[in-house]
Short mmCIF file of N, CA, C and O in Angstrom, two decimals:
data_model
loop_
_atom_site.label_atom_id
_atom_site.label_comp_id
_atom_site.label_asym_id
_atom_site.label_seq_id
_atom_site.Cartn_x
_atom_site.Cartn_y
_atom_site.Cartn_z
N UNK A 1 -58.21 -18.24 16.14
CA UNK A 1 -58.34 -16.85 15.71
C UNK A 1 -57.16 -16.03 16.22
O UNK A 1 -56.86 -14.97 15.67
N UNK A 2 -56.56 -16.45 17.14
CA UNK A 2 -55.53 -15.71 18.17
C UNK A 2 -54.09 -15.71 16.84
O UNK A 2 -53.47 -14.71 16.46
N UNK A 3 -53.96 -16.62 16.56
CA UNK A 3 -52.65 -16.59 15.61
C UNK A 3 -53.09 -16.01 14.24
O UNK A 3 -52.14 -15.61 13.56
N UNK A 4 -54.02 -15.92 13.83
CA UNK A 4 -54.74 -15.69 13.05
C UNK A 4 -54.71 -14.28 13.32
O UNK A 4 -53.96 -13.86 12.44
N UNK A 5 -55.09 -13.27 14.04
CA UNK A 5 -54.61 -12.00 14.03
C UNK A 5 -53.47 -11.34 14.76
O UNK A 5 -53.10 -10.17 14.74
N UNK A 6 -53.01 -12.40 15.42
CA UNK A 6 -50.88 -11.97 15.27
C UNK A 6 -50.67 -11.95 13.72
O UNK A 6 -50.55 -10.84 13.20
N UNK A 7 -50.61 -12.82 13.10
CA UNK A 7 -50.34 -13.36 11.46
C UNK A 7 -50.43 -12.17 10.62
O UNK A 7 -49.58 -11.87 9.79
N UNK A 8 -51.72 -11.35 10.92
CA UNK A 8 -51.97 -10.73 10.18
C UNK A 8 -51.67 -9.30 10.88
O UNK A 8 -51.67 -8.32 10.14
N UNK A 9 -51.46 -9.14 12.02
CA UNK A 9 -50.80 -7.73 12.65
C UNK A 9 -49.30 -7.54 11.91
O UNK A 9 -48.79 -6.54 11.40
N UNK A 10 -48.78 -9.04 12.10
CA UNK A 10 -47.39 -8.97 11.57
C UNK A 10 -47.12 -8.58 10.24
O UNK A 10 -46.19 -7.81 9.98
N UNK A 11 -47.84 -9.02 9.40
CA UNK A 11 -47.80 -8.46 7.74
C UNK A 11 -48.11 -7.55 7.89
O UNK A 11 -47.20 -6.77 7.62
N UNK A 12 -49.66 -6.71 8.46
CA UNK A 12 -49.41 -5.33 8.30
C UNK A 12 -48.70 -4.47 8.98
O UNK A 12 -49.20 -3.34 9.03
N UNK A 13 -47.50 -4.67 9.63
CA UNK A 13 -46.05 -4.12 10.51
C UNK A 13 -45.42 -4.24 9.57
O UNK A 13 -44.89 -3.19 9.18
N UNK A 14 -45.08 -5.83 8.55
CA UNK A 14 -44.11 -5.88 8.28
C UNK A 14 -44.67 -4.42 6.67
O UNK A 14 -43.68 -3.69 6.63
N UNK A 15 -45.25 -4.12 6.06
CA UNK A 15 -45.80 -3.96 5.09
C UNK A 15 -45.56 -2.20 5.12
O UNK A 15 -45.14 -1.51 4.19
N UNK A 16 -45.96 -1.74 6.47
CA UNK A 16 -46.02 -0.60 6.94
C UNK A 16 -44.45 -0.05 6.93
O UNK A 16 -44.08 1.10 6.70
N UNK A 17 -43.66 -1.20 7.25
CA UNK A 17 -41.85 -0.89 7.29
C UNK A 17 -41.32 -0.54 6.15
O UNK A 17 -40.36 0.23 6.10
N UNK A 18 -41.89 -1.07 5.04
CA UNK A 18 -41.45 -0.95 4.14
C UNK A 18 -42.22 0.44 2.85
O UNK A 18 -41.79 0.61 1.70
N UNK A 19 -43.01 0.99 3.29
CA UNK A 19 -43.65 2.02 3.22
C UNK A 19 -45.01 2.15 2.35
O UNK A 19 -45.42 2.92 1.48
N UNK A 20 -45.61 0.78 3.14
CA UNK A 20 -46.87 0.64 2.64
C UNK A 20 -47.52 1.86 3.36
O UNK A 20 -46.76 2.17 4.28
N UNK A 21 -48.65 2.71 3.34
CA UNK A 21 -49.41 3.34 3.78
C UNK A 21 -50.87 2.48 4.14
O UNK A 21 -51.36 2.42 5.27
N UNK A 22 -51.31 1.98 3.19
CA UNK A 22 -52.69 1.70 3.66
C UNK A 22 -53.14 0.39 2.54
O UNK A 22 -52.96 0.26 1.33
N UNK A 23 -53.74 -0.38 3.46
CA UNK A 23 -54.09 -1.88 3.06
C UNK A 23 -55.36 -1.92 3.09
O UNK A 23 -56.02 -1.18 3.82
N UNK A 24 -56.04 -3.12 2.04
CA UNK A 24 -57.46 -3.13 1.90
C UNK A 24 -57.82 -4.54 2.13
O UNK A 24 -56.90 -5.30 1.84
N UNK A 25 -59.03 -5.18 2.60
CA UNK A 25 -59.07 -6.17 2.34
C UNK A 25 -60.63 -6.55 2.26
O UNK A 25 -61.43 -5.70 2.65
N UNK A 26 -61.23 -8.08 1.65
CA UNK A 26 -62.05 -7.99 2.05
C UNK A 26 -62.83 -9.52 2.43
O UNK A 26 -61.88 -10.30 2.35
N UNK A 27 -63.84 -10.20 2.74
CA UNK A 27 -64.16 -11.06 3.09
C UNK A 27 -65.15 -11.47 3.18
O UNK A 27 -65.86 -10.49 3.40
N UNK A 28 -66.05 -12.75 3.15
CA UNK A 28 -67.53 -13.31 2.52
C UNK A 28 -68.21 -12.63 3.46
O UNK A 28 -67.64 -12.52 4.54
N UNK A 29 -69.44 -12.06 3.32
CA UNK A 29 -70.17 -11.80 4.99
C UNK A 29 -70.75 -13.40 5.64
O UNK A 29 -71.68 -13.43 6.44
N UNK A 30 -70.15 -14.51 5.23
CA UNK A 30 -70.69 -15.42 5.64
C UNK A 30 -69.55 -16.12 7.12
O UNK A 30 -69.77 -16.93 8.02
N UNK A 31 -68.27 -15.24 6.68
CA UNK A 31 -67.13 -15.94 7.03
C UNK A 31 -66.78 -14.80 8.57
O UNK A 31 -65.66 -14.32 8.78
N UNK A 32 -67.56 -14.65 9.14
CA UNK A 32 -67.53 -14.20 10.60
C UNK A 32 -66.30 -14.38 10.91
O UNK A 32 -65.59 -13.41 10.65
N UNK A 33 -65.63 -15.50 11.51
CA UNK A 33 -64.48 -15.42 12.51
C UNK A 33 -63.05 -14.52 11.36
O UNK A 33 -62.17 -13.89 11.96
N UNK A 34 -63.02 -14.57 9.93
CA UNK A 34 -62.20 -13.87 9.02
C UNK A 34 -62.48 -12.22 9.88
O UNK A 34 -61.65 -11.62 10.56
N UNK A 35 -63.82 -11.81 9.60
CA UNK A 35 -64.17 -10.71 10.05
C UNK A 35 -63.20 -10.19 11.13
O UNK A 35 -62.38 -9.27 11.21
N UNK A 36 -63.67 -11.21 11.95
CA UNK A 36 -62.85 -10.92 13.41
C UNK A 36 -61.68 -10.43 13.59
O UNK A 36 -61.35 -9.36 14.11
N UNK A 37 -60.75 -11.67 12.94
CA UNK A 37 -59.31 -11.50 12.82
C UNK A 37 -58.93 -9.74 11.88
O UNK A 37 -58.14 -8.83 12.17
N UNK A 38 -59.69 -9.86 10.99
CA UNK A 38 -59.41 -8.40 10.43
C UNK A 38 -59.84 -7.16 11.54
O UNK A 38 -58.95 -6.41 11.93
N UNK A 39 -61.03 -7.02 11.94
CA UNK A 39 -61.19 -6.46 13.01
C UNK A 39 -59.95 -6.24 14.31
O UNK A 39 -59.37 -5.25 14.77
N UNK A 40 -59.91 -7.63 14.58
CA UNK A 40 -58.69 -7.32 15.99
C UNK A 40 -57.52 -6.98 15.39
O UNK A 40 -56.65 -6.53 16.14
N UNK A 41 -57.21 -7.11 13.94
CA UNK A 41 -56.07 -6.51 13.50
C UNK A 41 -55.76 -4.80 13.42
O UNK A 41 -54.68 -4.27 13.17
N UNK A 42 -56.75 -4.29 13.65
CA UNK A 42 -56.87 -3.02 13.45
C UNK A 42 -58.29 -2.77 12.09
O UNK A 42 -59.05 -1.80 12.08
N UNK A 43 -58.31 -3.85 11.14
CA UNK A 43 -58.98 -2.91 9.99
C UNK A 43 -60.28 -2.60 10.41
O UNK A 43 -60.88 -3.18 11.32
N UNK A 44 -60.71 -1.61 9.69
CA UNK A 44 -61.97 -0.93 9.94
C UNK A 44 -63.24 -1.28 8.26
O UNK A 44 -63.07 -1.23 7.04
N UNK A 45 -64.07 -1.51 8.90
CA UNK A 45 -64.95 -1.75 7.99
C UNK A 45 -65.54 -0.58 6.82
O UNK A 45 -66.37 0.31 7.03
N UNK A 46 -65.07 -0.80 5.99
CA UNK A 46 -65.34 0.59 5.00
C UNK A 46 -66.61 0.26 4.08
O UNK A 46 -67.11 1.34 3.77
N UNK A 47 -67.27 -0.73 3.55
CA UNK A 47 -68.45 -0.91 3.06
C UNK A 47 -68.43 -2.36 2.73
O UNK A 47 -67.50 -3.17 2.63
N UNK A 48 -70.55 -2.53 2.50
CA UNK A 48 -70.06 -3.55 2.36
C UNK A 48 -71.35 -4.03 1.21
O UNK A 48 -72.40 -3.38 1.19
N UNK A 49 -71.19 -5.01 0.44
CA UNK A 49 -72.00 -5.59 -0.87
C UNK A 49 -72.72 -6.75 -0.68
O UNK A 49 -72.52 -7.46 0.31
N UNK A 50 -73.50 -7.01 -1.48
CA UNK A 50 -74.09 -8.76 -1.18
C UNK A 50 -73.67 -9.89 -1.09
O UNK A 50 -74.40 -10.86 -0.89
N UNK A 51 -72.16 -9.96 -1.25
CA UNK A 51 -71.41 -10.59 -1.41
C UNK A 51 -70.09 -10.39 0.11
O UNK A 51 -69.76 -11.45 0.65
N UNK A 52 -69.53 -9.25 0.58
CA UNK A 52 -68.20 -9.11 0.65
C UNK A 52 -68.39 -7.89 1.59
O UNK A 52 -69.22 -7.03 1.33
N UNK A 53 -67.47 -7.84 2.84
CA UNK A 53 -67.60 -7.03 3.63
C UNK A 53 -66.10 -6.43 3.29
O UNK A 53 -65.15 -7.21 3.34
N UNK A 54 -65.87 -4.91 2.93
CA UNK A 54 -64.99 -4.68 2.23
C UNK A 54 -63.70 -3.59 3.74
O UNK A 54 -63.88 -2.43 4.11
N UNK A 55 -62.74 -4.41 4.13
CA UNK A 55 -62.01 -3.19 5.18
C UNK A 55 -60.66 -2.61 4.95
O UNK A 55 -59.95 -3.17 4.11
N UNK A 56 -60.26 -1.66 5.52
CA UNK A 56 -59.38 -0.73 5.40
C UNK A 56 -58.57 -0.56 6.45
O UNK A 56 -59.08 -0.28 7.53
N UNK A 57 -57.19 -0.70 6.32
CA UNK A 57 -56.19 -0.21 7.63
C UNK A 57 -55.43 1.14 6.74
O UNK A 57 -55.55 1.01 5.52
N UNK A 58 -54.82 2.15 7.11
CA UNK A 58 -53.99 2.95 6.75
C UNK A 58 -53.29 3.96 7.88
O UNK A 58 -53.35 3.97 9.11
N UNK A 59 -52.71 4.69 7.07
CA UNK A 59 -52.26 6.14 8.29
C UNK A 59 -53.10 6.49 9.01
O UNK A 59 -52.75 6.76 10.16
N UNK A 60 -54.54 6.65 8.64
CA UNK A 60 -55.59 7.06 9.63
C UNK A 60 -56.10 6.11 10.73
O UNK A 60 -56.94 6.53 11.52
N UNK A 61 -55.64 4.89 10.81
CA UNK A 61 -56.36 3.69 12.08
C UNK A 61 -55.08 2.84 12.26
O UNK A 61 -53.97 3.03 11.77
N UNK A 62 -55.56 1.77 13.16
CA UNK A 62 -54.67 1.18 14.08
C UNK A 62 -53.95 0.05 13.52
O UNK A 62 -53.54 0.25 12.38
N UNK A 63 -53.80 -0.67 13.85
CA UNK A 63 -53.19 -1.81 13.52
C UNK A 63 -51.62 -1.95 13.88
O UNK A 63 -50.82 -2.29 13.01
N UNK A 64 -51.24 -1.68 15.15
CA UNK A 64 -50.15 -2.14 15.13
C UNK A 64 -49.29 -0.13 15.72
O UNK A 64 -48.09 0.07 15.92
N UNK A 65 -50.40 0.91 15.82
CA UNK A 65 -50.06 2.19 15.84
C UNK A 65 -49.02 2.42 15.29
O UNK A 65 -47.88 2.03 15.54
N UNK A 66 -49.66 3.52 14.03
CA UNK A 66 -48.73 3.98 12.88
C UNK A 66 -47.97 4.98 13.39
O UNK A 66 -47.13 5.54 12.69
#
């Protein structure tokens, strides 16, 4: 999980450089440790369906401090 949210800190740094504002993502609710890695990346959980836990990084949250 550890490289697994470097991996993904780094894309959203590298993404943010280039003048991304805000990234979405989302993931099975079955698939816990995915969760995680999005979590320790900064994203924040914005809703979620019967299917798919749906999260959000942007100007407003962390990931890497915008």
């Amino acid at each position: 999980m550890r490289y697994a949210s470097e991996a993904l800190r780094a894309l959203l740094r590298f993404a943010r450089e280039r003048g991304i504002t805000c990234a979405h993502g989302d993931v099975g609710l079955e698939n816990v440790v995915s969760q995680r890695v999005m979590a320790a990346s900064g994203m924040r959980l914005v809703r979620e369906d019967s299917l798919l836990q749906h999260s959000r990084v942007g100007r407003d949250g962390p990931a890497g401090q915008e």
